[in-house]
Every structure is written in C-alpha cells, then in structure tokens.
Coordinates of C-alpha atoms in Angstrom, one line a residue:
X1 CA 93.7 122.7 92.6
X2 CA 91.4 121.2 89.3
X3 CA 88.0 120.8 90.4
X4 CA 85.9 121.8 93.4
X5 CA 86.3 118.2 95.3
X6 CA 83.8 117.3 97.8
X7 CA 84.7 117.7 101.3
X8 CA 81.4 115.9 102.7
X9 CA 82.7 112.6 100.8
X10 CA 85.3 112.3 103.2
X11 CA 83.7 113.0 106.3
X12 CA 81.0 110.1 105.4
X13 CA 83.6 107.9 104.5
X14 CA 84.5 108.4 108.1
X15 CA 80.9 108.0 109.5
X16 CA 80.0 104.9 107.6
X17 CA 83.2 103.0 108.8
X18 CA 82.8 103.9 111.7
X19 CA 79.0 103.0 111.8
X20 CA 80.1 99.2 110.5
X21 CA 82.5 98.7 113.5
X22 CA 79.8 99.5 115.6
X23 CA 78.4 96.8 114.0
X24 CA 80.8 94.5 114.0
X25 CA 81.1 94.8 117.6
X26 CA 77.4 95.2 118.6
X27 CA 78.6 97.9 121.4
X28 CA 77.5 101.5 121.9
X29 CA 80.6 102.3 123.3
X30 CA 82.7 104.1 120.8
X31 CA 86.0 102.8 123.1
X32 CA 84.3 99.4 124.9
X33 CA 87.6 97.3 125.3
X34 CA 89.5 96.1 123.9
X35 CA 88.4 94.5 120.3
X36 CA 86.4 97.9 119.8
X37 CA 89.6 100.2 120.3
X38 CA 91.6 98.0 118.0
X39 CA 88.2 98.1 115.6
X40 CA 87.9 101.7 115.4
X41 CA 91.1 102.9 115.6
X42 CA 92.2 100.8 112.5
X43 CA 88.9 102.0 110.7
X44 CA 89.8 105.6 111.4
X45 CA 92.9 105.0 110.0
X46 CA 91.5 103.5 106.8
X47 CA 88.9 106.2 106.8
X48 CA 91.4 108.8 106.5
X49 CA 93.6 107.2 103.4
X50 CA 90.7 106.9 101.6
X51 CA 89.9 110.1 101.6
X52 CA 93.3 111.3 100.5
X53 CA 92.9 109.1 97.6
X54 CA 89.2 110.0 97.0
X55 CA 90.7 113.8 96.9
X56 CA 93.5 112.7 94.5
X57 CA 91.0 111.1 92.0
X58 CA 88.4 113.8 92.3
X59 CA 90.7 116.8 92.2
X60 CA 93.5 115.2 90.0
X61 CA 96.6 116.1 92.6
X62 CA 99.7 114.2 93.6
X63 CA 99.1 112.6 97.3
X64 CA 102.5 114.7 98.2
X65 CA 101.1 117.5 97.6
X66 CA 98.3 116.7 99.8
X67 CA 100.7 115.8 103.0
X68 CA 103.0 118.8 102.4
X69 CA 103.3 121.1 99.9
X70 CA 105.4 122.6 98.4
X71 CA 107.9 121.1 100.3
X72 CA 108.7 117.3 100.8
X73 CA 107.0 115.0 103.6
X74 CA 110.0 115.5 106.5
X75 CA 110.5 112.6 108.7
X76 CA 112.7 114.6 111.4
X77 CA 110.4 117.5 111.2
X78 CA 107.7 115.0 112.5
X79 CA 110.3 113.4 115.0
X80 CA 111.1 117.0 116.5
X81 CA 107.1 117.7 116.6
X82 CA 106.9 114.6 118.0
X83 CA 109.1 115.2 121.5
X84 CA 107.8 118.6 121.8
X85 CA 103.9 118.0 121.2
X86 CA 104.5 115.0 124.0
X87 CA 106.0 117.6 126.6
X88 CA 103.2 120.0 126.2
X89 CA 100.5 117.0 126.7
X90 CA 102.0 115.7 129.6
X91 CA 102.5 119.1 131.5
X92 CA 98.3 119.7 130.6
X93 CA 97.8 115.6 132.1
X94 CA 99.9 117.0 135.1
X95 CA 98.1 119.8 135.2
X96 CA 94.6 118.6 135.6
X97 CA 95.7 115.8 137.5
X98 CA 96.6 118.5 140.0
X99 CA 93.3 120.6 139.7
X100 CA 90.7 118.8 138.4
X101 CA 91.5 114.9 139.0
X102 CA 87.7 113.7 139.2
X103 CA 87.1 115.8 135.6
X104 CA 88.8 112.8 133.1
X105 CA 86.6 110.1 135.2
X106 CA 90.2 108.6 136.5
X107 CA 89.4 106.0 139.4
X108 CA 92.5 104.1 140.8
X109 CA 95.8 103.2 139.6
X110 CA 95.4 99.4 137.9
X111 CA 97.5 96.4 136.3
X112 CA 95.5 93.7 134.8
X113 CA 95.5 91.4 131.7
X114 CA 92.9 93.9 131.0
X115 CA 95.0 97.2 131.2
X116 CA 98.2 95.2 129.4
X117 CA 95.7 94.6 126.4
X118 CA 94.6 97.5 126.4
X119 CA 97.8 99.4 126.4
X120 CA 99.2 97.3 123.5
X121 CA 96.6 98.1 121.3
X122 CA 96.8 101.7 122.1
X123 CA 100.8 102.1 121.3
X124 CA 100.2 99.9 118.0
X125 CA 96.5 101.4 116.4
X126 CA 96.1 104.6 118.2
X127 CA 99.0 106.5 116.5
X128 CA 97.1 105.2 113.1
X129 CA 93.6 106.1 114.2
X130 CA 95.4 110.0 114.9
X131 CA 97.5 110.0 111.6
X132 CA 94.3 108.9 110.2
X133 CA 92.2 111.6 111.5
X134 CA 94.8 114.4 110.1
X135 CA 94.8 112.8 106.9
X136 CA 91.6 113.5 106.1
X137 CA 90.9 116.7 108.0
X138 CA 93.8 118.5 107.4
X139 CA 95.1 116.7 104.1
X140 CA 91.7 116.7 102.5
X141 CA 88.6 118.2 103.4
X142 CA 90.4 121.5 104.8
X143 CA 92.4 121.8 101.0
X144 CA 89.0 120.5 99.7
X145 CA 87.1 123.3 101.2
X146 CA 89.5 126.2 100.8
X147 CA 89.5 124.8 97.0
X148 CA 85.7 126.4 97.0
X149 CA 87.0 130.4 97.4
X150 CA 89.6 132.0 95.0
X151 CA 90.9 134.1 97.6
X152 CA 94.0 132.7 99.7
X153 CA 93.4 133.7 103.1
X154 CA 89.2 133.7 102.9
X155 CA 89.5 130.0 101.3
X156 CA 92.1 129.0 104.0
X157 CA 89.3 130.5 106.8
X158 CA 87.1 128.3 105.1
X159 CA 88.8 125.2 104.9
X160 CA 89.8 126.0 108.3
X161 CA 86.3 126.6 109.7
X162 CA 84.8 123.6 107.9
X163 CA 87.5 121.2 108.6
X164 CA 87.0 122.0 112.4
X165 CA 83.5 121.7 112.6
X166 CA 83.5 119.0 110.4
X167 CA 86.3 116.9 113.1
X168 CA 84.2 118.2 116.4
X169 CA 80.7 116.5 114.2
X170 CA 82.2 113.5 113.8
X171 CA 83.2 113.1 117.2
X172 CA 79.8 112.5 118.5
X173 CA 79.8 114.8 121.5
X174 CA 76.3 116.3 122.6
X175 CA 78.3 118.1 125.6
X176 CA 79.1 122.1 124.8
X177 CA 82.4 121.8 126.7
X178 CA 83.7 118.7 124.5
X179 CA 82.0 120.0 121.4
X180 CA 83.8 123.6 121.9
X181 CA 86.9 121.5 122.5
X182 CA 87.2 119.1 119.7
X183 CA 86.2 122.0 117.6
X184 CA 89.4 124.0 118.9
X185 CA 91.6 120.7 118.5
X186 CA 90.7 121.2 114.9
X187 CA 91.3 124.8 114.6
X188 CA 94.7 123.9 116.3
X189 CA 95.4 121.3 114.6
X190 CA 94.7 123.0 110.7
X191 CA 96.8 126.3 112.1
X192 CA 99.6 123.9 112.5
X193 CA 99.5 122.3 108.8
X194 CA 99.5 125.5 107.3
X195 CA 102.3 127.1 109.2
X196 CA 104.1 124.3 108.4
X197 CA 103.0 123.9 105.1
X198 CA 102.6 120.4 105.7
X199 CA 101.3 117.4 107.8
X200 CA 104.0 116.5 110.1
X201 CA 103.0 119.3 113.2
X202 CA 99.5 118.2 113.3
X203 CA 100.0 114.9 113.2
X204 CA 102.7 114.8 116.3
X205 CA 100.5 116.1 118.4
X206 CA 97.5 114.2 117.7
X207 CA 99.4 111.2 117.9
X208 CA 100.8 112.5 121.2
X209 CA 97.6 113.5 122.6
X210 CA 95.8 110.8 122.0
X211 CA 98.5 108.0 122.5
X212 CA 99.0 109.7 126.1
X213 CA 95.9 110.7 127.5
X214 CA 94.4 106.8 126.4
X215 CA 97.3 105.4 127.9
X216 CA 96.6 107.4 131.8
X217 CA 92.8 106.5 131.2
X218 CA 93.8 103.1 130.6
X219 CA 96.1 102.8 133.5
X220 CA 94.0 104.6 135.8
X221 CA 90.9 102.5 135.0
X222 CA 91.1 100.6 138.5
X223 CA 92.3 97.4 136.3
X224 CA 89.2 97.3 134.1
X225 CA 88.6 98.6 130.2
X226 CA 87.9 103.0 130.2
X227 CA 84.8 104.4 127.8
X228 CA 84.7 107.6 126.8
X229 CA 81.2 109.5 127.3
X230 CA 80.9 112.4 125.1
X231 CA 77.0 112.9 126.3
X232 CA 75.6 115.9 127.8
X233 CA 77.1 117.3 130.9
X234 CA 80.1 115.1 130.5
X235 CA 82.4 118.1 129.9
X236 CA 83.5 120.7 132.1
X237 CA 86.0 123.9 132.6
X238 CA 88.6 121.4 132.6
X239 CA 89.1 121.3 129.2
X240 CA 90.3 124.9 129.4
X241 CA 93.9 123.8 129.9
X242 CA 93.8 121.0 127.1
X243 CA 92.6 123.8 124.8
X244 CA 96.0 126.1 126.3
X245 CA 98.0 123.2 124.7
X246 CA 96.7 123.1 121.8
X247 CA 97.2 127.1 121.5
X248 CA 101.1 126.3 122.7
X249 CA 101.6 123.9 120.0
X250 CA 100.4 126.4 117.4
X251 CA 102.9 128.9 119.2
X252 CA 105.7 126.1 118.9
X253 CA 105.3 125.3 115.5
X254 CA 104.9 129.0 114.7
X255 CA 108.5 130.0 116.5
X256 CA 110.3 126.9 115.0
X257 CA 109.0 127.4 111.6
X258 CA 109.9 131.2 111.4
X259 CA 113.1 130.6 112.8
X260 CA 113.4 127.6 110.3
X261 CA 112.9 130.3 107.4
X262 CA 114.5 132.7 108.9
X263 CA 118.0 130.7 108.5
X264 CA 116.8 129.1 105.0

C-alpha cells in the first residue's frame, strides 16, 4: 500500500455524520423512532463509502482491493456467510431470551403502525447502516493502520487493535460491559476479513446481527418505538453469550475457509 493513509479521517467522517443527523432530528436518542433509525442508518452507510473512497484517493489503491484482496468480491461467499451468521444470532437471541430476558430491556410482544414502521425501515437501511460500518472498519481504517508497520503479522495486530477500538469509540457506550463487547464485535469482526481475505464474512454477520436483534427489540417494544441506552450500568454478564457468537463465527469462517483451500 503507497502512502501511510489516515485512519482517524475515516472514523470522523463517521462522527460528524452522525453528529448532523442528530441534528437533523433534534433527538438524543441515537435510535428514537422511526425517522432517526432511517436517519442514521443511511448516514452510517454513507459514512462508510466515503471512507473507502477517502482511502483510495489517499493511498492510491483499487476499491477491490479494499473489499477483498487478492481474490474477487464473492457474492455466494456472502450468501453462505449470510445463513450461517443468522443461525448463530438467533441461537445467542434464544439463548438470552431463556436466561437473561430482562437484560436486552424486552417488555411485551407488540403490533402497531409503530412496530410495522419500524420493521420496514430496519429490513431496508439497517443491512446498509452494517455494510456500512465494515466498510470502513475493516475495508479502511484496519488496512489503513496495519499500513503504518512493515511487518505482516505486527501491522495486522495493529490494524486489528485500532480498528476495534476505533468501532467500540464510536459507538458511544460509557458502560464497561457494552464497551468490552463492541470492542470484541470488532475484534471478531476484523479476524473474519482476514481469514477470508475479504469483506463478505464480516459483513454477513453484522448484517445478521444487527438486522435480527433490531427486529426482536422492535417487536418486543410493547407496540411502541425501542432506544438503545449505551450509558453506564446499562450492560451486564449477558453479553457473554453475544461475545460466544462472535468467537463461533470466527471459528466458522476459519473451518470453511481452510477447508475452501484445502480443496483449491
């Protein structure tokens, strides 16, 4: 990679649109229904193609090389990702349904004009507010960072490190709990791309994750619009067995991509 490209570039793009959606809808509430969802998750989106094309201008590479490299983007790769990554998040849902059911802040079962808004705009913007976030994680800043050490496996620890910290920052949380778990989503998530070599794993099951656990919150809202507090105290031992499924998709995408090589 040319250049030593900025990493901090993309997270700010991130901040700032986020910052002008808060703004725009004159809420505190990162996820105050429904304009706000549809607001953010669009911005996120937008956030994270800009940094891909901030990193391509800065550090003179191809975008393809920035989604997967050296092979090509795979569309059934991410298809396959897809139904597994959605299996995993729905046995940790069922799981602290059945053993934690007051952690998530889940009230009653609901169906109102509310929840049928709500649930469109999460099936249409929340898959782009995920892709969005892996774009310029894992695409950018993690490449951007590991760009800084000549080394291959300290700069990939690097890129690693910062790109995590960088995706748990950015999420707001003041809470320990949520903080330590955003920041293993990230570690996760970047172990994925680069046993893959590519985007598609990480992106699955963010889009999974989030597409799933937004639509329970939304449906279990008691018929009204769900915000997520990231404050103090808000986190809890829960979030042990989300963090479980994010170490199984690593193992998943580690066993189908060795056994992928194994028979190339």
């Amino acid at each position: 990679m040319k250049g030593r490209p900025c990493p901090q570039g993309a997270v700010c793009a991130a901040v700032l649109l986020y910052q002008v959606v808060g703004v725009i809808e004159g809420s505190e509430d990162p996820m105050a229904p429904p304009l706000k969802l549809l607001a953010v998750n669009v911005s996120v989106g937008a956030a994270g193609v800009l940094a891909i094309l901030l990193l391509m201008w800065i550090a003179k590479v191809p975008w393809r090389s920035l989604i997967s490299s050296p092979r090509a983007f795979d569309a059934r790769r991410l298809a396959r990702y897809l139904v597994g990554a959605a299996v995993l998040v729905s046995a940790g849902i069922g799981v602290v349904a059945l053993v934690a059911p007051d952690a998530p802040g889940w009230t009653s079962f609901g169906a109102t004009g509310m929840t049928i808004a709500m649930l469109v705009i999460v099936m249409l913007s929340t898959p782009v507010q995920a892709a969005g976030e892996e774009l310029m994680f894992r695409s950018a800043v993690l490449p951007a960072a590991a760009s800084w050490v000549r080394q291959v496996r300290p700069a990939l620890v690097v890129g690693l490190v910062i790109s995590s910290l960088g995706f748990a920052v950015v999420h707001g949380s003041t809470d320990p709990w949520l903080f330590g778990y955003y920041a293993v989503f990230g570690i996760s998530t970047g172990l994925m791309a680069i046993i893959s070599r590519g985007g598609e794993a990480p992106v699955a099951f963010h889009v999974a994750n989030n597409v799933l656990f937004t639509t329970v919150n939304t449906v279990m809202a008691g018929g009204e619009g769900f915000a997520i507090d990231r404050s103090t105290d808000t986190g809890d031992a829960s979030l042990l067995i989300l963090a479980v499924v994010n170490i199984c998709m690593v193992v998943l995408v580690w066993l189908r991509e060795r056994r992928g090589r194994a028979r190339s």
